[in-house]
Amino acid sequence: MRLIKFRDREPDFSMPADQYRVGLLEGDEVVPLGSVSFGPNPLLDILHAEDPEKALRRFRHVSLAHLPLAKVDILPPLDNQEVWGAGVTYERSKVARQEESESAATFYDRVYTADRPELFFKATPNRVAGPGQPIRVRRDSRWSVPEPELALVLSPSLKLVGFTVGNDVSARDIEGENPLYLPQAKVYDASCALGPAITLASAMPPRASIGIRLEIERGGATVYRGETSLARMARTLEDLIDWLGREDRFPNGVILLTGTGIVPPDDFSLEAGDQVAIEIDGIGRLVNPVVRGAPA
Ligand code: DO4
Ligand code: MG
């Protein structure tokens, strides 16, 4: 079951202008869920319910007509959750970081095998792009990359309720210059993308079989293609969740990006006009154009 947050392209005057709808993505159709009994955050009403599948069935409103996917705008699949990231969870990320940062190379080696993972704050919802919305390269970065990551959707009690596709867009030159610059390399407007859907945890394929793929297009041609598998992650999802929750509470739930296992070669940097597509088995394909310049 793949849950989306969306707006009808044709305005629905029966709904407040800032209200969105939730629905199920079924092929190239959207099955809208009844909105009458929803509170102000309908997505969270489902995700944070005692039993999300049961809540979903309750909200499934048979009389609402299915909508063609082409007639809706899919929004980022979060409400008011913070987004956090885990880092250096795949060997490929460790090696890439050691190469970009001579002075801090040993830090990456140590964190890869340490008990305590690297966890960092990534984004507030206003910094997150949804499907088709632009992700941004900082104006002061000459070397930026997408980071395709499995994103965990966690409830306030840190129950793993769903999964989505995440892009931890990062400025490698800024992060490589000095590790103390990490927040600037990671957290800025449109530095994160999520979507298109949330697959409920019970509907995901077995973890070891989950493939993650990245494709970057420039001028209509593919300029980079890479893939990995969740099986190559050096930590368990439960370990990351446990560390995240040790000294923090998340009353609105939280999204946790689990680190990248795909890093383009060192001579590659994102450019304005590129298109980044990330596909994760069981969830779908998240596509975003790249811009550079002042935040929108
Ligand atoms: O410390 C660098 C960040 C690592 C990261 O974001 C990743 O491995 O995905
Ligand atoms: Mg990352």
mmCIF file of C-alpha atoms and ligand atoms in Angstrom:
data_model
loop_
_atom_site.group_PDB
_atom_site.id
_atom_site.type_symbol
_atom_site.label_atom_id
_atom_site.label_comp_id
_atom_site.label_asym_id
_atom_site.label_seq_id
_atom_site.Cartn_x
_atom_site.Cartn_y
_atom_site.Cartn_z
ATOM 1 C CA MET A 1 0.000 0.000 0.000
ATOM 2 C CA ARG A 2 1.553 3.273 -1.144
ATOM 3 C CA LEU A 3 0.214 6.368 0.542
ATOM 4 C CA ILE A 4 0.536 9.830 -1.007
ATOM 5 C CA LYS A 5 -0.227 13.382 -0.032
ATOM 6 C CA PHE A 6 -1.636 15.355 -2.957
ATOM 7 C CA ARG A 7 -3.625 18.293 -4.260
ATOM 8 C CA ASP A 8 -6.102 18.190 -7.093
ATOM 9 C CA ARG A 9 -4.931 20.370 -10.003
ATOM 10 C CA GLU A 10 -8.533 21.536 -10.339
ATOM 11 C CA PRO A 11 -9.363 23.574 -7.225
ATOM 12 C CA ASP A 12 -11.798 21.926 -4.831
ATOM 13 C CA PHE A 13 -13.816 24.785 -3.346
ATOM 14 C CA SER A 14 -15.271 22.534 -0.654
ATOM 15 C CA MET A 15 -11.829 22.353 0.988
ATOM 16 C CA PRO A 16 -9.771 25.087 2.695
ATOM 17 C CA ALA A 17 -7.069 26.343 0.276
ATOM 18 C CA ASP A 18 -4.193 25.043 2.435
ATOM 19 C CA GLN A 19 -5.746 21.607 2.934
ATOM 20 C CA TYR A 20 -4.303 18.638 1.136
ATOM 21 C CA ARG A 21 -5.665 15.163 0.537
ATOM 22 C CA VAL A 22 -4.274 11.719 1.123
ATOM 23 C CA GLY A 23 -4.710 8.820 -1.212
ATOM 24 C CA LEU A 24 -3.388 5.491 -2.333
ATOM 25 C CA LEU A 25 -1.221 5.263 -5.406
ATOM 26 C CA GLU A 26 -2.521 2.417 -7.547
ATOM 27 C CA GLY A 27 -0.845 2.194 -10.965
ATOM 28 C CA ASP A 28 -1.486 5.503 -12.687
ATOM 29 C CA GLU A 29 -4.483 6.298 -10.528
ATOM 30 C CA VAL A 30 -4.961 7.850 -7.113
ATOM 31 C CA VAL A 31 -7.601 6.443 -4.777
ATOM 32 C CA PRO A 32 -8.534 9.402 -2.563
ATOM 33 C CA LEU A 33 -9.226 8.637 1.076
ATOM 34 C CA GLY A 34 -12.267 10.187 2.731
ATOM 35 C CA SER A 35 -11.421 13.470 4.383
ATOM 36 C CA VAL A 36 -14.475 14.027 6.612
ATOM 37 C CA SER A 37 -13.064 12.394 9.716
ATOM 38 C CA PHE A 38 -9.530 13.677 9.321
ATOM 39 C CA GLY A 39 -7.909 16.188 11.629
ATOM 40 C CA PRO A 40 -5.576 18.949 10.382
ATOM 41 C CA ASN A 41 -2.792 16.420 9.596
ATOM 42 C CA PRO A 42 -4.575 13.565 7.810
ATOM 43 C CA LEU A 43 -1.338 11.838 6.835
ATOM 44 C CA LEU A 44 -0.280 11.583 10.470
ATOM 45 C CA ASP A 45 -3.780 10.434 11.487
ATOM 46 C CA ILE A 46 -3.030 7.300 9.484
ATOM 47 C CA LEU A 47 0.703 6.874 10.095
ATOM 48 C CA HIS A 48 0.530 7.440 13.828
ATOM 49 C CA ALA A 49 -2.582 5.353 14.440
ATOM 50 C CA GLU A 50 -2.228 2.298 16.659
ATOM 51 C CA ASP A 51 -2.670 0.171 13.531
ATOM 52 C CA PRO A 52 -1.934 2.222 10.348
ATOM 53 C CA GLU A 53 -3.374 -0.418 8.003
ATOM 54 C CA LYS A 54 -6.636 -0.517 9.902
ATOM 55 C CA ALA A 55 -6.788 3.295 9.950
ATOM 56 C CA LEU A 56 -6.191 3.333 6.232
ATOM 57 C CA ARG A 57 -9.022 0.910 5.587
ATOM 58 C CA ARG A 58 -11.302 3.054 7.742
ATOM 59 C CA PHE A 59 -10.482 6.152 5.692
ATOM 60 C CA ARG A 60 -10.893 4.418 2.355
ATOM 61 C CA HIS A 61 -14.012 6.063 1.038
ATOM 62 C CA VAL A 62 -15.585 3.888 -1.658
ATOM 63 C CA SER A 63 -17.751 6.606 -3.121
ATOM 64 C CA LEU A 64 -14.843 8.929 -3.983
ATOM 65 C CA ALA A 65 -13.936 8.697 -7.659
ATOM 66 C CA HIS A 66 -10.426 7.566 -8.557
ATOM 67 C CA LEU A 67 -8.289 10.341 -10.064
ATOM 68 C CA PRO A 68 -5.792 10.014 -12.909
ATOM 69 C CA LEU A 69 -2.283 10.553 -11.527
ATOM 70 C CA ALA A 70 -1.704 13.160 -14.248
ATOM 71 C CA LYS A 71 -4.386 15.371 -12.666
ATOM 72 C CA VAL A 72 -2.840 15.699 -9.214
ATOM 73 C CA ASP A 73 0.245 17.322 -7.719
ATOM 74 C CA ILE A 74 1.994 14.959 -5.335
ATOM 75 C CA LEU A 75 3.339 16.744 -2.248
ATOM 76 C CA PRO A 76 6.271 15.712 -0.050
ATOM 77 C CA PRO A 77 4.986 12.866 2.162
ATOM 78 C CA LEU A 78 5.437 14.557 5.515
ATOM 79 C CA ASP A 79 3.509 16.967 7.724
ATOM 80 C CA ASN A 80 5.414 18.584 10.580
ATOM 81 C CA GLN A 81 8.115 16.014 11.252
ATOM 82 C CA GLU A 82 11.804 16.888 11.460
ATOM 83 C CA VAL A 83 14.085 15.087 9.008
ATOM 84 C CA TRP A 84 17.300 13.547 10.353
ATOM 85 C CA GLY A 85 20.100 11.764 8.557
ATOM 86 C CA ALA A 86 22.498 8.941 9.283
ATOM 87 C CA GLY A 87 25.903 8.965 7.609
ATOM 88 C CA VAL A 88 28.747 6.650 6.643
ATOM 89 C CA THR A 89 26.519 3.588 6.858
ATOM 90 C CA TYR A 90 27.845 2.070 3.603
ATOM 91 C CA GLU A 91 31.513 1.417 2.766
ATOM 92 C CA ARG A 92 31.164 3.471 -0.443
ATOM 93 C CA SER A 93 30.247 6.554 1.585
ATOM 94 C CA LYS A 94 33.157 6.012 3.984
ATOM 95 C CA VAL A 95 35.675 5.779 1.113
ATOM 96 C CA ALA A 96 34.248 8.831 -0.709
ATOM 97 C CA ARG A 97 34.390 10.933 2.455
ATOM 98 C CA GLN A 98 37.955 9.884 3.213
ATOM 99 C CA GLU A 99 38.929 10.965 -0.304
ATOM 100 C CA GLU A 100 37.233 14.348 -0.092
ATOM 101 C CA SER A 101 38.681 15.280 3.287
ATOM 102 C CA GLU A 102 42.371 14.649 3.920
ATOM 103 C CA SER A 103 42.368 16.176 7.381
ATOM 104 C CA ALA A 104 39.267 14.333 8.616
ATOM 105 C CA ALA A 105 39.813 10.984 6.839
ATOM 106 C CA THR A 106 40.263 9.016 10.053
ATOM 107 C CA PHE A 107 36.986 10.341 11.504
ATOM 108 C CA TYR A 108 35.056 8.613 8.730
ATOM 109 C CA ASP A 109 36.972 5.391 9.172
ATOM 110 C CA ARG A 110 36.285 5.435 12.901
ATOM 111 C CA VAL A 111 32.579 6.265 12.666
ATOM 112 C CA TYR A 112 32.015 3.470 10.124
ATOM 113 C CA THR A 113 32.949 0.840 12.710
ATOM 114 C CA ALA A 114 32.064 2.669 15.944
ATOM 115 C CA ASP A 115 29.139 1.620 18.078
ATOM 116 C CA ARG A 116 27.658 5.152 17.922
ATOM 117 C CA PRO A 117 26.540 6.052 14.360
ATOM 118 C CA GLU A 118 26.794 9.444 12.710
ATOM 119 C CA LEU A 119 23.381 11.102 13.082
ATOM 120 C CA PHE A 120 22.649 14.670 12.053
ATOM 121 C CA PHE A 121 19.740 17.035 11.721
ATOM 122 C CA LYS A 122 18.875 17.372 8.024
ATOM 123 C CA ALA A 123 15.740 19.421 7.390
ATOM 124 C CA THR A 124 12.547 20.983 8.550
ATOM 125 C CA PRO A 125 9.519 20.356 6.281
ATOM 126 C CA ASN A 126 9.900 23.734 4.517
ATOM 127 C CA ARG A 127 13.322 22.634 3.227
ATOM 128 C CA VAL A 128 11.944 19.447 1.663
ATOM 129 C CA ALA A 129 11.069 19.129 -2.033
ATOM 130 C CA GLY A 130 8.392 16.716 -3.207
ATOM 131 C CA PRO A 131 8.259 14.807 -6.508
ATOM 132 C CA GLY A 132 8.948 17.103 -9.461
ATOM 133 C CA GLN A 133 9.912 20.020 -7.236
ATOM 134 C CA PRO A 134 13.416 21.490 -7.589
ATOM 135 C CA ILE A 135 16.303 20.468 -5.366
ATOM 136 C CA ARG A 136 19.039 23.057 -5.025
ATOM 137 C CA VAL A 137 22.781 23.369 -5.332
ATOM 138 C CA ARG A 138 24.136 26.035 -2.983
ATOM 139 C CA ARG A 139 25.412 29.140 -4.735
ATOM 140 C CA ASP A 140 28.746 28.810 -2.886
ATOM 141 C CA SER A 141 29.319 25.134 -3.787
ATOM 142 C CA ARG A 142 31.253 23.883 -6.830
ATOM 143 C CA TRP A 143 30.896 20.192 -5.939
ATOM 144 C CA SER A 144 27.452 18.935 -4.951
ATOM 145 C CA VAL A 145 25.857 15.526 -5.287
ATOM 146 C CA PRO A 146 22.554 13.774 -4.695
ATOM 147 C CA GLU A 147 22.559 11.079 -1.999
ATOM 148 C CA PRO A 148 19.900 8.427 -2.670
ATOM 149 C CA GLU A 149 18.780 7.028 0.664
ATOM 150 C CA LEU A 150 16.084 4.821 2.093
ATOM 151 C CA ALA A 151 14.025 7.057 4.404
ATOM 152 C CA LEU A 152 12.330 5.642 7.485
ATOM 153 C CA VAL A 153 8.983 7.061 8.596
ATOM 154 C CA LEU A 154 8.851 6.861 12.389
ATOM 155 C CA SER A 155 5.944 7.534 14.732
ATOM 156 C CA PRO A 156 6.293 9.590 17.952
ATOM 157 C CA SER A 157 7.054 6.331 19.780
ATOM 158 C CA LEU A 158 9.714 5.645 17.096
ATOM 159 C CA LYS A 159 7.798 2.751 15.637
ATOM 160 C CA LEU A 160 8.891 2.135 12.031
ATOM 161 C CA VAL A 161 5.574 2.666 10.253
ATOM 162 C CA GLY A 162 6.688 3.240 6.670
ATOM 163 C CA PHE A 163 9.390 3.880 4.117
ATOM 164 C CA THR A 164 9.914 6.510 1.461
ATOM 165 C CA VAL A 165 12.630 7.551 -0.978
ATOM 166 C CA GLY A 166 15.005 10.268 0.230
ATOM 167 C CA ASN A 167 17.630 12.497 -1.338
ATOM 168 C CA ASP A 168 20.199 13.956 1.074
ATOM 169 C CA VAL A 169 21.583 16.541 -1.381
ATOM 170 C CA SER A 170 25.036 17.513 -0.113
ATOM 171 C CA ALA A 171 27.830 19.975 -0.877
ATOM 172 C CA ARG A 172 30.923 17.743 -0.857
ATOM 173 C CA ASP A 173 33.394 20.622 -1.184
ATOM 174 C CA ILE A 174 32.037 22.380 1.905
ATOM 175 C CA GLU A 175 31.857 19.183 3.969
ATOM 176 C CA GLY A 176 35.365 18.184 2.745
ATOM 177 C CA GLU A 177 36.957 21.517 3.588
ATOM 178 C CA ASN A 178 36.241 21.142 7.286
ATOM 179 C CA PRO A 179 33.932 18.693 9.107
ATOM 180 C CA LEU A 180 32.674 21.581 11.242
ATOM 181 C CA TYR A 181 30.992 22.879 8.081
ATOM 182 C CA LEU A 182 28.753 19.791 7.890
ATOM 183 C CA PRO A 183 25.513 21.618 8.795
ATOM 184 C CA GLN A 184 26.124 24.094 5.947
ATOM 185 C CA ALA A 185 26.901 21.267 3.518
ATOM 186 C CA LYS A 186 23.706 19.477 4.482
ATOM 187 C CA VAL A 187 21.028 21.893 5.697
ATOM 188 C CA TYR A 188 19.794 24.616 3.351
ATOM 189 C CA ASP A 189 16.686 25.390 1.337
ATOM 190 C CA ALA A 190 15.653 22.512 -0.958
ATOM 191 C CA SER A 191 18.569 20.333 0.190
ATOM 192 C CA CYS A 192 16.281 17.380 0.754
ATOM 193 C CA ALA A 193 13.703 15.572 -1.354
ATOM 194 C CA LEU A 194 11.218 12.925 -0.252
ATOM 195 C CA GLY A 195 8.563 10.898 -2.044
ATOM 196 C CA PRO A 196 6.702 9.984 -4.077
ATOM 197 C CA ALA A 197 4.845 7.721 -1.628
ATOM 198 C CA ILE A 198 5.074 6.107 1.775
ATOM 199 C CA THR A 199 4.915 2.341 1.652
ATOM 200 C CA LEU A 200 3.595 0.974 4.922
ATOM 201 C CA ALA A 201 6.193 -1.169 6.693
ATOM 202 C CA SER A 202 4.102 -4.322 6.315
ATOM 203 C CA ALA A 203 3.992 -3.901 2.514
ATOM 204 C CA MET A 204 7.760 -3.590 1.923
ATOM 205 C CA PRO A 205 9.744 -6.367 0.225
ATOM 206 C CA PRO A 206 12.264 -8.304 2.379
ATOM 207 C CA ARG A 207 15.008 -5.903 3.434
ATOM 208 C CA ALA A 208 17.916 -7.856 1.955
ATOM 209 C CA SER A 209 16.299 -7.660 -1.496
ATOM 210 C CA ILE A 210 15.714 -3.895 -1.572
ATOM 211 C CA GLY A 211 17.615 -2.270 -4.432
ATOM 212 C CA ILE A 212 18.387 1.471 -4.590
ATOM 213 C CA ARG A 213 19.148 3.100 -7.942
ATOM 214 C CA LEU A 214 20.255 6.572 -8.992
ATOM 215 C CA GLU A 215 20.126 8.072 -12.479
ATOM 216 C CA ILE A 216 21.169 11.613 -13.397
ATOM 217 C CA GLU A 217 20.207 13.131 -16.744
ATOM 218 C CA ARG A 218 21.740 16.195 -18.373
ATOM 219 C CA GLY A 219 20.446 17.571 -21.641
ATOM 220 C CA GLY A 220 18.390 14.427 -22.254
ATOM 221 C CA ALA A 221 21.366 12.031 -21.785
ATOM 222 C CA THR A 222 22.182 9.893 -18.770
ATOM 223 C CA VAL A 223 25.408 11.228 -17.263
ATOM 224 C CA TYR A 224 25.524 8.970 -14.213
ATOM 225 C CA ARG A 225 23.894 5.731 -13.204
ATOM 226 C CA GLY A 226 24.591 3.784 -10.014
ATOM 227 C CA GLU A 227 22.986 1.217 -7.782
ATOM 228 C CA THR A 228 23.308 -0.472 -4.430
ATOM 229 C CA SER A 229 21.298 -2.694 -2.142
ATOM 230 C CA LEU A 230 20.128 -2.295 1.419
ATOM 231 C CA ALA A 231 21.984 -5.550 2.108
ATOM 232 C CA ARG A 232 25.233 -3.561 1.827
ATOM 233 C CA MET A 233 24.375 -1.301 4.751
ATOM 234 C CA ALA A 234 26.789 -1.847 7.626
ATOM 235 C CA ARG A 235 24.197 -1.134 10.339
ATOM 236 C CA THR A 236 20.676 -2.304 11.045
ATOM 237 C CA LEU A 237 17.739 0.075 10.773
ATOM 238 C CA GLU A 238 16.814 -0.754 14.373
ATOM 239 C CA ASP A 239 20.274 0.290 15.576
ATOM 240 C CA LEU A 240 19.923 3.698 13.873
ATOM 241 C CA ILE A 241 16.439 4.192 15.313
ATOM 242 C CA ASP A 242 17.622 3.226 18.783
ATOM 243 C CA TRP A 243 20.446 5.783 18.717
ATOM 244 C CA LEU A 244 18.171 8.492 17.312
ATOM 245 C CA GLY A 245 15.727 8.075 20.184
ATOM 246 C CA ARG A 246 18.208 7.908 23.052
ATOM 247 C CA GLU A 247 18.145 11.570 24.074
ATOM 248 C CA ASP A 248 15.474 13.090 21.827
ATOM 249 C CA ARG A 249 11.723 12.981 21.668
ATOM 250 C CA PHE A 250 9.806 13.507 18.434
ATOM 251 C CA PRO A 251 6.220 14.458 19.300
ATOM 252 C CA ASN A 252 5.360 14.796 15.592
ATOM 253 C CA GLY A 253 7.221 11.672 14.524
ATOM 254 C CA VAL A 254 10.423 11.893 12.496
ATOM 255 C CA ILE A 255 11.852 10.905 9.112
ATOM 256 C CA LEU A 256 15.313 9.293 9.188
ATOM 257 C CA LEU A 257 17.482 9.082 6.061
ATOM 258 C CA THR A 258 19.687 6.024 6.400
ATOM 259 C CA GLY A 259 22.818 7.032 4.480
ATOM 260 C CA THR A 260 24.019 6.678 0.926
ATOM 261 C CA GLY A 261 25.674 3.701 -0.720
ATOM 262 C CA ILE A 262 25.930 5.419 -4.119
ATOM 263 C CA VAL A 263 28.428 8.217 -4.681
ATOM 264 C CA PRO A 264 29.187 9.524 -8.206
ATOM 265 C CA PRO A 265 32.885 9.834 -9.175
ATOM 266 C CA ASP A 266 34.827 12.760 -7.739
ATOM 267 C CA ASP A 267 34.783 14.750 -10.983
ATOM 268 C CA PHE A 268 30.987 14.805 -11.023
ATOM 269 C CA SER A 269 28.945 17.699 -9.664
ATOM 270 C CA LEU A 270 25.262 18.475 -10.072
ATOM 271 C CA GLU A 271 24.396 21.334 -12.416
ATOM 272 C CA ALA A 272 21.304 23.449 -12.893
ATOM 273 C CA GLY A 273 19.008 21.709 -15.371
ATOM 274 C CA ASP A 274 20.030 18.174 -14.337
ATOM 275 C CA GLN A 275 17.294 15.736 -13.467
ATOM 276 C CA VAL A 276 17.860 13.321 -10.576
ATOM 277 C CA ALA A 277 15.845 10.091 -10.373
ATOM 278 C CA ILE A 278 16.075 7.763 -7.382
ATOM 279 C CA GLU A 279 14.236 4.469 -7.362
ATOM 280 C CA ILE A 280 13.839 2.147 -4.383
ATOM 281 C CA ASP A 281 12.165 -1.250 -4.659
ATOM 282 C CA GLY A 282 8.767 -1.371 -3.003
ATOM 283 C CA ILE A 283 8.373 2.421 -2.943
ATOM 284 C CA GLY A 284 8.814 4.002 -6.375
ATOM 285 C CA ARG A 285 10.776 6.626 -8.266
ATOM 286 C CA LEU A 286 11.473 10.138 -6.976
ATOM 287 C CA VAL A 287 12.387 12.596 -9.739
ATOM 288 C CA ASN A 288 13.587 16.162 -9.134
ATOM 289 C CA PRO A 289 15.045 18.876 -11.380
ATOM 290 C CA VAL A 290 18.129 20.694 -10.103
ATOM 291 C CA VAL A 291 18.378 24.466 -9.729
ATOM 292 C CA ARG A 292 21.080 26.790 -8.521
ATOM 293 C CA GLY A 293 20.524 30.296 -7.267
ATOM 294 C CA ALA A 294 18.526 32.109 -4.662
ATOM 295 C CA PRO A 295 16.023 30.001 -2.707
ATOM 296 C CA ALA A 296 12.529 30.178 -4.225
HETATM 297 O O1 DO4 B 1 29.515 12.990 7.261
HETATM 298 C C1 DO4 B 1 29.089 12.928 6.180
HETATM 299 C C2 DO4 B 1 27.705 12.626 5.813
HETATM 300 C C3 DO4 B 1 27.509 11.216 5.376
HETATM 301 C C4 DO4 B 1 26.217 10.979 4.687
HETATM 302 O O2 DO4 B 1 25.352 11.815 4.552
HETATM 303 C C5 DO4 B 1 25.973 9.628 4.119
HETATM 304 O O3 DO4 B 1 26.812 8.731 4.263
HETATM 305 O O4 DO4 B 1 24.928 9.462 3.506
HETATM 306 MG MG MG B 2 23.668 11.146 3.263
#
